[in-house]
Short mmCIF file of C-alpha atoms and ligand atoms in Angstrom, two decimals:
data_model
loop_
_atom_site.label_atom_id
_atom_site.label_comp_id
_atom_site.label_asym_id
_atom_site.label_seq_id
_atom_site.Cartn_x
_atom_site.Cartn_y
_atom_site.Cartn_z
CA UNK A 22 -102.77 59.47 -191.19
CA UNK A 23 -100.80 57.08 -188.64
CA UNK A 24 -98.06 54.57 -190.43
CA UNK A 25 -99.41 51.15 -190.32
CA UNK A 26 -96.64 49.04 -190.11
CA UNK A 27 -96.35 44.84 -191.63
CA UNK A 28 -95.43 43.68 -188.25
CA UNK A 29 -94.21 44.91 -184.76
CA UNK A 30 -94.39 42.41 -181.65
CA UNK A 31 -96.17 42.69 -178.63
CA UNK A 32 -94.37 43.18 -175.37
CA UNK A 33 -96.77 43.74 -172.67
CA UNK A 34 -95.50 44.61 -168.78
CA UNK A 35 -94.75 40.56 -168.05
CA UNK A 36 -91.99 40.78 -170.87
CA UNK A 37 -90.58 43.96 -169.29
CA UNK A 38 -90.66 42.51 -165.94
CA UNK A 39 -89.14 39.30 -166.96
CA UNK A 40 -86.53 40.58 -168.59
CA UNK A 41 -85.83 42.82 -165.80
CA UNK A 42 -85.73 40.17 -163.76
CA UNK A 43 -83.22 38.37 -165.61
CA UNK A 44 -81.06 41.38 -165.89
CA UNK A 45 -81.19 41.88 -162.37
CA UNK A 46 -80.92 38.55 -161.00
CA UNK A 47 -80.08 35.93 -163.87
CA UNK A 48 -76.85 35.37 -163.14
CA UNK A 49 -74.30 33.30 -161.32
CA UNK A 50 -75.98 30.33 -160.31
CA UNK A 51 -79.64 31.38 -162.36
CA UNK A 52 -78.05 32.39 -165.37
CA UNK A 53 -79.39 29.58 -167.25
CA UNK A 54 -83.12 29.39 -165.32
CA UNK A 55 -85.22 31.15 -168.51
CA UNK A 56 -83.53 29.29 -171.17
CA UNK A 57 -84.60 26.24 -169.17
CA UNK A 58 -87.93 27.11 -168.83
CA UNK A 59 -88.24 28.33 -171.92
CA UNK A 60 -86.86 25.15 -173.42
CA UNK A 61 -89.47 23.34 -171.42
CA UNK A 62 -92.29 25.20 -172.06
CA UNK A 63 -91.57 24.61 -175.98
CA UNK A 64 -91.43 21.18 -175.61
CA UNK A 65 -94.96 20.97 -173.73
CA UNK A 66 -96.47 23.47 -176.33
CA UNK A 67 -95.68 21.54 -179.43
CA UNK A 68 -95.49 18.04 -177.78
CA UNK A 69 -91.87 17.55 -178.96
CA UNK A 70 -89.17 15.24 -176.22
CA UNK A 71 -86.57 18.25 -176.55
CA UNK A 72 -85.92 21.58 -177.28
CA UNK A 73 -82.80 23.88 -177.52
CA UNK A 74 -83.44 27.67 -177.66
CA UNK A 75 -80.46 29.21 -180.22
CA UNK A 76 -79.77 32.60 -181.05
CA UNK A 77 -81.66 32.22 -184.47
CA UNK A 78 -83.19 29.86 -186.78
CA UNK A 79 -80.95 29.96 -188.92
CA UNK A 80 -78.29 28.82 -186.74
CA UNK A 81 -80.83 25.65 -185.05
CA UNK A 82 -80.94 24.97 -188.98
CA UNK A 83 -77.24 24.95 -189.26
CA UNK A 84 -76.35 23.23 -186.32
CA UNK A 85 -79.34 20.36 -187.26
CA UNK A 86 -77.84 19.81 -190.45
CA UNK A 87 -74.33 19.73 -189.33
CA UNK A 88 -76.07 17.03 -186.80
CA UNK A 89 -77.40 14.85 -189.90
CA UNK A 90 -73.52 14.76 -191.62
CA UNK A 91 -74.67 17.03 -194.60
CA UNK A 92 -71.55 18.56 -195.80
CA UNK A 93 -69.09 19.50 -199.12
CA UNK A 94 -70.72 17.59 -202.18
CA UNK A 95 -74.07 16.76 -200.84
CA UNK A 96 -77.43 18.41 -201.63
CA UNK A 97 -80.71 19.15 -199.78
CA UNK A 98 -84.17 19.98 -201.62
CA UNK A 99 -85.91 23.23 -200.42
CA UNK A 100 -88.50 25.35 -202.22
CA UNK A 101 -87.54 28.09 -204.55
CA UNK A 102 -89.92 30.45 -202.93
CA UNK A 103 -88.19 30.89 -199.66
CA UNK A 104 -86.12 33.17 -197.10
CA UNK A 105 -82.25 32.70 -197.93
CA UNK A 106 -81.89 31.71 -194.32
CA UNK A 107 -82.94 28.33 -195.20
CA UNK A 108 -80.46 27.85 -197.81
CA UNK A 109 -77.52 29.61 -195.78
CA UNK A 110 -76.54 26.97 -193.84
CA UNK A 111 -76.44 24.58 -196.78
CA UNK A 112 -74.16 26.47 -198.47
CA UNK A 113 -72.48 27.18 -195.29
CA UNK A 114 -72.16 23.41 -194.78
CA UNK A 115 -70.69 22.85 -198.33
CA UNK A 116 -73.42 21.71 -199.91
CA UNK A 117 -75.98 22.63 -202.45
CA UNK A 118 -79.09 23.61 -202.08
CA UNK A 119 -81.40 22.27 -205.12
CA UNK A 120 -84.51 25.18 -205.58
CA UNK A 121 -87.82 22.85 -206.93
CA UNK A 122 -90.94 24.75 -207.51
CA UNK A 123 -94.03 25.35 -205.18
CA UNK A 124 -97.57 24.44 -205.36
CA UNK A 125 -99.62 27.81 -207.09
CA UNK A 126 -102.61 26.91 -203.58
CA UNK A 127 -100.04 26.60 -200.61
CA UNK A 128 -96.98 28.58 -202.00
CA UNK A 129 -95.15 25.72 -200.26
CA UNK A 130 -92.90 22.66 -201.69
CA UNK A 131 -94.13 20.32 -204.55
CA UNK A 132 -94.02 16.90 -203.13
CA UNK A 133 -93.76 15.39 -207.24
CA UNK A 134 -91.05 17.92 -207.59
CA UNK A 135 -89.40 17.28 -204.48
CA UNK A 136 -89.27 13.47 -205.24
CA UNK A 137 -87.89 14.12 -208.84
CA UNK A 138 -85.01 16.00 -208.02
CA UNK A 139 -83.46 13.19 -205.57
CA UNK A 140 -80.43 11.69 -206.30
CA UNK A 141 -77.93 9.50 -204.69
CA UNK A 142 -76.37 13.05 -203.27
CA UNK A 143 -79.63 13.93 -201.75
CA UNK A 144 -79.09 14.37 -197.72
CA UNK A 145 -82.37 15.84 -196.88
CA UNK A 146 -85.45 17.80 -197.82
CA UNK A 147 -86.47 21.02 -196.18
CA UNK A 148 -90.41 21.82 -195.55
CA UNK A 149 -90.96 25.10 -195.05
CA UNK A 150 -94.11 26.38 -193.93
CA UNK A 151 -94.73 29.63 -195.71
CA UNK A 152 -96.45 32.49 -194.37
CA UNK A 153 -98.01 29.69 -191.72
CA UNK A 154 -99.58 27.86 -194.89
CA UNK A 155 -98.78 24.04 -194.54
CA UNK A 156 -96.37 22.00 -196.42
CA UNK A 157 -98.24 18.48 -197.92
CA UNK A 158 -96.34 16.56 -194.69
CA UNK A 159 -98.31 13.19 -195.51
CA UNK A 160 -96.46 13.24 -198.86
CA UNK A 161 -93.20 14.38 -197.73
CA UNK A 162 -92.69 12.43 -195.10
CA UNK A 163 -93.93 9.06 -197.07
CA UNK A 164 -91.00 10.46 -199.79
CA UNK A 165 -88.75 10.46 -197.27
CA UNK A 166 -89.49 6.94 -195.58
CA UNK A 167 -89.13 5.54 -199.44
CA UNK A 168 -86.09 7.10 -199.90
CA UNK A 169 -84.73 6.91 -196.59
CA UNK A 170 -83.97 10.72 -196.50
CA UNK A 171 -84.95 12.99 -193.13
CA UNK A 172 -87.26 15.32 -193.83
CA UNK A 173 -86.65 18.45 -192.10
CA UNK A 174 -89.03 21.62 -191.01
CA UNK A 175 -88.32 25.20 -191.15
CA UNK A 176 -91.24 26.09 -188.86
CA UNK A 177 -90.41 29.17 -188.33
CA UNK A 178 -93.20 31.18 -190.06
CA UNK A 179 -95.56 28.85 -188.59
CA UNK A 180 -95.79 28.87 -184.70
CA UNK A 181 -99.69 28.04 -184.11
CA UNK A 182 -99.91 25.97 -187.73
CA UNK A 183 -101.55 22.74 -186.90
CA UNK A 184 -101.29 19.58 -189.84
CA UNK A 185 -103.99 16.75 -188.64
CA UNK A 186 -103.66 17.81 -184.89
CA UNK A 187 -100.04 17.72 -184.88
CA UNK A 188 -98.19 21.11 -184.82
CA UNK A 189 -96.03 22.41 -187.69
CA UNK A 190 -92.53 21.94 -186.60
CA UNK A 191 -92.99 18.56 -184.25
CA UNK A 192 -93.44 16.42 -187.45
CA UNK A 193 -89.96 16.40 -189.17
CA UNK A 194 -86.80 14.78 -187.86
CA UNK A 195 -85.98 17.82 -186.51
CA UNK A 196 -87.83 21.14 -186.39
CA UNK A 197 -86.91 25.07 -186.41
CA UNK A 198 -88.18 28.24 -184.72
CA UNK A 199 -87.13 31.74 -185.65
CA UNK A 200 -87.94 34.72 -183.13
CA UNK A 201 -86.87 37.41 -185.09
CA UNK A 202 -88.73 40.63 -183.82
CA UNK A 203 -91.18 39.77 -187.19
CA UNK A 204 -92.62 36.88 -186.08
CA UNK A 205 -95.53 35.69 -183.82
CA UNK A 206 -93.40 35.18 -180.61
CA UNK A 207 -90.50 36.94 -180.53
CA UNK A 208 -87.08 37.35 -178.30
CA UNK A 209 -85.79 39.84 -180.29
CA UNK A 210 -83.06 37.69 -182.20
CA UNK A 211 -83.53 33.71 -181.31
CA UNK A 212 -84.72 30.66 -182.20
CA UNK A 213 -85.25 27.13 -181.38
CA UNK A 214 -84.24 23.74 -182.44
CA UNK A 215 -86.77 20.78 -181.51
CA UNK A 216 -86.79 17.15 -181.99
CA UNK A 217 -88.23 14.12 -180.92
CA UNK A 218 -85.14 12.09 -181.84
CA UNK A 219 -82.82 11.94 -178.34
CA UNK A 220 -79.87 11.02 -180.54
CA UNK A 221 -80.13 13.84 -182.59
CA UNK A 222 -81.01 15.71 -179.62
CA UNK A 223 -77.85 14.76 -177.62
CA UNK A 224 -75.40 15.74 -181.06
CA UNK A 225 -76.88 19.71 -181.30
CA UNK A 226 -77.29 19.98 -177.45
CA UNK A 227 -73.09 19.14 -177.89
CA UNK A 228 -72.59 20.86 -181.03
CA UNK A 229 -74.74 24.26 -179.52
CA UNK A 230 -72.09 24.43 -176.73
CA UNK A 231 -68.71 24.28 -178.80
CA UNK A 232 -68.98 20.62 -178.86
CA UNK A 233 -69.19 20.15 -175.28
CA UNK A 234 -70.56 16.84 -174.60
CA UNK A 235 -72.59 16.69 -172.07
CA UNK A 236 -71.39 13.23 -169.95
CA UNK A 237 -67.68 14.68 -170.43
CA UNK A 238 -66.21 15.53 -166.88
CA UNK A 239 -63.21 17.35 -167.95
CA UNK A 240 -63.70 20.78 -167.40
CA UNK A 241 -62.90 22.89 -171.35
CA UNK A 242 -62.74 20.00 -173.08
CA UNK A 243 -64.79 19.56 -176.13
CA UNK A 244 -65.16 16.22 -177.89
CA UNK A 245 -65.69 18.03 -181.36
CA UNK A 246 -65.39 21.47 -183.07
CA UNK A 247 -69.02 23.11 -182.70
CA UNK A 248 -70.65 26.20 -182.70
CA UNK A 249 -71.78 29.09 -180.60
CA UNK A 250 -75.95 29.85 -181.10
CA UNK A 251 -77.05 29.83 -177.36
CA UNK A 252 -79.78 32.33 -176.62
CA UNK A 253 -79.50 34.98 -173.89
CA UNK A 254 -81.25 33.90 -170.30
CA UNK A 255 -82.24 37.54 -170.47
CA UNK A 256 -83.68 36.72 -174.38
CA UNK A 257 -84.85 33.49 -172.53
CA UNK A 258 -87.41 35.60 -170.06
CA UNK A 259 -88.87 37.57 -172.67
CA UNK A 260 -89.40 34.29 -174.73
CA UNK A 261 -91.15 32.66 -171.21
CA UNK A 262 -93.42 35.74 -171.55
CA UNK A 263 -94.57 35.54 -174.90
CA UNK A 264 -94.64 31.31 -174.31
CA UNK A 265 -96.99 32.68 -171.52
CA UNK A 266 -99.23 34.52 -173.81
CA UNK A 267 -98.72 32.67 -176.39
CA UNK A 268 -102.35 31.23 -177.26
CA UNK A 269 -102.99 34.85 -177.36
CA UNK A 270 -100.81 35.77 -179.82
CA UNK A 271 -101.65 32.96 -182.47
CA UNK A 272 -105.47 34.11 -181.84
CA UNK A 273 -105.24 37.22 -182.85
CA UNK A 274 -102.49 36.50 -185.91
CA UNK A 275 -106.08 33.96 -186.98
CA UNK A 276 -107.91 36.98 -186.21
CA UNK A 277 -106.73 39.02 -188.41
CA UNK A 278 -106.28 37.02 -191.14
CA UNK A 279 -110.10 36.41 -190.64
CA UNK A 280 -111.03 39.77 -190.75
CA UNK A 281 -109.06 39.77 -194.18
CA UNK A 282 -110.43 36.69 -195.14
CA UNK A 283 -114.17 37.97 -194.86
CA UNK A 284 -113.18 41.63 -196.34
CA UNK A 285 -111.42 40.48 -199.47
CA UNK A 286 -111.50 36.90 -200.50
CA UNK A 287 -114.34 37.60 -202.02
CA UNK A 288 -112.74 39.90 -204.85
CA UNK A 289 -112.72 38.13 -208.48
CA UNK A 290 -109.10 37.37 -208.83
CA UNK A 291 -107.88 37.30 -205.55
CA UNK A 292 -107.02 34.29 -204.07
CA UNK A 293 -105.47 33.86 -199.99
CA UNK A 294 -103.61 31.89 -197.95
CA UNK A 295 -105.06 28.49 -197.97
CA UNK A 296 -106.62 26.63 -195.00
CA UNK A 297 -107.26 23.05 -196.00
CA UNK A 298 -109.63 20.42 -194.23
CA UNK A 299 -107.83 19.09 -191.39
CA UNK A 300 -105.32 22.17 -190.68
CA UNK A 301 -104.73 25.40 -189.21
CA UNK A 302 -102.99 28.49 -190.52
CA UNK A 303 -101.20 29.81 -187.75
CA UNK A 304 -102.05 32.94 -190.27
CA UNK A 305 -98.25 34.93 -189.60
CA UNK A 306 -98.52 36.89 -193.08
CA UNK A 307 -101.91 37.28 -194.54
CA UNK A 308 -101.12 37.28 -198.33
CA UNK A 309 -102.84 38.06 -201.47
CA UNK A 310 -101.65 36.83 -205.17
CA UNK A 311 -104.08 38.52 -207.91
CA UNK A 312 -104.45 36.28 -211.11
CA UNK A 313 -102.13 37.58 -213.72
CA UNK A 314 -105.30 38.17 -215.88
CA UNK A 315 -106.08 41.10 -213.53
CA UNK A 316 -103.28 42.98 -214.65
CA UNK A 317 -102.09 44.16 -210.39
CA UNK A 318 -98.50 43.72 -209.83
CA UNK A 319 -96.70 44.03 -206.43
CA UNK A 320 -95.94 47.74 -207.72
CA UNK A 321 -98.94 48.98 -208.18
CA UNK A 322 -100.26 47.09 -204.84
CA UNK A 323 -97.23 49.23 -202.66
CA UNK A 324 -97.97 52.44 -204.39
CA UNK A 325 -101.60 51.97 -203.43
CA UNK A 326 -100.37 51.12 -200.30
CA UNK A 327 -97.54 53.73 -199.51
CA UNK A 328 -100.29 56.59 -200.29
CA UNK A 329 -102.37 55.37 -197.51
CA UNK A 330 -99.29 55.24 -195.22
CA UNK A 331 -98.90 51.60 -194.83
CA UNK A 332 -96.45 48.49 -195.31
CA UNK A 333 -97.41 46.23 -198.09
CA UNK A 334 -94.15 43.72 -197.93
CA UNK A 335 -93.12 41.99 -200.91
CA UNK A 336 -93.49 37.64 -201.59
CA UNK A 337 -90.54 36.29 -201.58
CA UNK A 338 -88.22 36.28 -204.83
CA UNK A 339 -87.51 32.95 -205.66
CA UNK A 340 -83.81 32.18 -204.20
CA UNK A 341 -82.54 30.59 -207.71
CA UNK A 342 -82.89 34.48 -209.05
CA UNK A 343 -80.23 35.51 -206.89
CA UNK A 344 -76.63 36.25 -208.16
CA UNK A 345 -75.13 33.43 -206.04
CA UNK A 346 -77.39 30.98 -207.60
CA UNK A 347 -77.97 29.52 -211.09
CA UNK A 348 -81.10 30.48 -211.74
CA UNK A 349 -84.48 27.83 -212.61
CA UNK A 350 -86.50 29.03 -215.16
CA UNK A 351 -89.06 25.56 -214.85
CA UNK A 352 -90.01 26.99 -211.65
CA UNK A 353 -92.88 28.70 -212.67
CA UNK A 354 -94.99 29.12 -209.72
CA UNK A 355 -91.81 30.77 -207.49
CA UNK A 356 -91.00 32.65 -210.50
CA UNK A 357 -94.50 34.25 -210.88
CA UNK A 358 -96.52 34.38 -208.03
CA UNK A 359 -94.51 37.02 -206.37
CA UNK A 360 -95.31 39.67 -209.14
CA UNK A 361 -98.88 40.02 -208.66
CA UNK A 362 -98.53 39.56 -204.70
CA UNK A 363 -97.87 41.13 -201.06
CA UNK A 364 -97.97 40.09 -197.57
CA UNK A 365 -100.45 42.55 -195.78
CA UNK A 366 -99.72 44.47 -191.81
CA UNK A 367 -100.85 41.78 -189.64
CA UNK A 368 -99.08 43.10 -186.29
CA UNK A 369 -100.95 42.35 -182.79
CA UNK A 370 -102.40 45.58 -181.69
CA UNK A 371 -103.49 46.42 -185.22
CA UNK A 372 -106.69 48.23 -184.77
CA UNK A 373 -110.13 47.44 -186.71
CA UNK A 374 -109.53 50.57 -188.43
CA UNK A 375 -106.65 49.88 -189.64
CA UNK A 376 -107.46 46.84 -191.27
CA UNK A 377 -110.71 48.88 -193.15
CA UNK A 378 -108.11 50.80 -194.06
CA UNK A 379 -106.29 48.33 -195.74
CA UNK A 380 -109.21 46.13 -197.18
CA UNK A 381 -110.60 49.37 -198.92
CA UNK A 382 -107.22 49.75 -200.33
CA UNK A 383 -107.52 46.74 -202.51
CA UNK A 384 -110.60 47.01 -202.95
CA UNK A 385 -109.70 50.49 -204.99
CA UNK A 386 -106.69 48.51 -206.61
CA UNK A 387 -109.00 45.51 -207.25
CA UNK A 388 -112.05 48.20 -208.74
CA UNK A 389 -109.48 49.72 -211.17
CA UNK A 390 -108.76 48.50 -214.61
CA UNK A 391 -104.82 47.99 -215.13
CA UNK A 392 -102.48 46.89 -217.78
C1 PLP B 3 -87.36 34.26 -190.35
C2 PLP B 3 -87.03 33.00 -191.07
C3 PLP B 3 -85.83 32.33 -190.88
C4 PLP B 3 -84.68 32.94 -190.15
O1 PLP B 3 -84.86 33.14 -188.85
P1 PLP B 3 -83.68 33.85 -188.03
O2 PLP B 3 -84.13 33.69 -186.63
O3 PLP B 3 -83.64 35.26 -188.49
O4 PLP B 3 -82.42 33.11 -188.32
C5 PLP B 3 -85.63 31.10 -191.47
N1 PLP B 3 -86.57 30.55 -192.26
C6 PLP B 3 -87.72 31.18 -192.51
C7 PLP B 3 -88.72 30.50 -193.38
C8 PLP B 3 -87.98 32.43 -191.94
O5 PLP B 3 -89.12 33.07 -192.22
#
């Protein structure tokens, strides 16, 4: 019985010949011509006035922040329910990150809770777009016009989510991208930090290039202590691959979570990533929470699932749990959800089979009676 695997990316023969390319040839005088057109290509794809590719997403977080003066005493609003990547380069920065709970449809920020925990130390909040699902952005973003606090997106689980026809990640002050070999397109290791804001724009482009400013003359001579997150031009090609193919990919993510969707939504007590009126789920981690009532935790679902050979990855712990963190009992929904759920294999070249395999999988879990 093969291994099904959660993820793996899909590099077809353009990747490898980019990439060869670049190894070959993308030097010298080319040896910034795929980050350029990658950059480029970004921008067009998610209608955004600039784009910086970085060697991760957590680092175009870190760098954005730095770029918005959050530093030692200040503190930025995130979910709970989250990747510590986004809270990272808060604490990095000196700050604090503040953990408020989710909504239990969208697994994503509470706007009310969002709003409540703002005080005159709040510097921003983060919106991230988990598992592709969609943040409320109407209701952030009017929170953050009242209170004159950016509102920032961690977009990186959400390349092909779409919010009222604008894409997830273009909305924000400033957006992120991760292309961690996990994710829809992927360099490898990479990221990308977009904006719309050409002042903002101008401050990372500096601070992404040890501070470098970009009208300054004088040869090794920054203008202010930055950081080092460039991407690769040989990451770069691969990225103008996948950018290439990149309506592709998102398809067949929406694919497959359709082919779940139809399988096993159905299933008393099972409940889905949500698509609301007037979005898309760029789909990157089909999920499924069971209602407590049914009694299926996450380790009954991976036993099910490691007996059939396959992946069955876990939600994400809520971040206040952690050791480095106080931890926030109020936040019910990040505390709970992730003990009756799982993200399911969702990898390009998954085969129908595979995915039968899978659905009759829960359906066994879902048949049996438990606790
Ligand atoms: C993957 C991920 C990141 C981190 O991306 P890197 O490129 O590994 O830095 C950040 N935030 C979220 C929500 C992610 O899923």
């Amino acid at each position: 019985m093969s291994r099904i695997y959660y993820t793996k990316p899909s590099i077809t023969e353009l990747e490898v010949r980019y990439a060869t390319d670049a190894a070959a040839n993308g030097w010298g005088d080319q040896c910034y011509q795929y980050i350029q057109r990658f950059e480029k290509a970004f921008e067009k794809h998610l209608d955004v006035k600039h784009a910086i590719a970085t060697s991760s997403c957590t680092g175009a977080l870190h760098m954005g922040m730095a770029a918005l003066g959050i530093g030692p005493g200040d503190e930025v609003i995130m979910a709970d329910t989250n990747w510590i990547a986004t809270a990272s380069p808060i604490v990095n920065l000196g700050a604090k990150p503040v953990f408020v709970d989710i909504l239990p449809d969208s697994w994503c920020i509470d706007p009310t809770k969002a709003e409540a925990a703002i005080t005159p130390r709040t510097k921003a909040i983060v919106a991230v777009h988990l598992y592709g699902n969609l943040c409320d952005m109407d209701a952030l973003l009017a929170i953050g016009e009242r209170h004159g606090i950016p509102i920032i997106e961690d977009a990186a689980e959400a390349i092909g989510s779409e919010y009222h026809g604008k894409l997830a990640g273009s909305m924000g002050r400033f957006g992120a991208f991760s292309f961690h070999g996990t994710k829809t397109l992927t360099t490898g290791e990479g990221g990308m930090f977009v904006t719309s804001d050409s002042e903002l724009y101008e401050h990372v482009l500096a601070l992404s290039n040890h501070g470098r400013m970009r009208g300054q003359t004088k040869q090794f001579w920054p203008d202010m202590v930055g950081f080092k997150y460039k991407m690769s031009n040989i990451q770069a090609a691969i990225g103008c691959a996948q950018m290439e193919r990149i309506h592709d990919l998102i398809a067949r993510k929406r694919q497959i979570f359709e082919t779940y969707r139809q399988q096993i939504s159905s299933i008393p007590g099972i409940r889905m990533n949500p698509e609301p009126e007037g979005t898309i789920n760029g789909a990157w981690m089909p999920t499924i929470v069971f209602e407590p009532e049914t009694g299926i935790t996450w380790e009954i679902l991976q036993a099910a699932f490691a007996k059939e050979n396959a992946d069955a990855r876990v939600f994400f712990w809520p971040l206040s749990g952690l050791s480095m963190f106080e931890p926030v009992h109020e936040n019910v929904h990040s505390w709970s959800i992730p003990v009756s759920a799982i993200n399911l294999p969702s990898y390009h070249d998954i085969t129908e089979s595979e995915l039968d395999r899978i659905c009759n999988v829960i359906r066994r879990v879902a048949g049996k009676k438990h606790g």
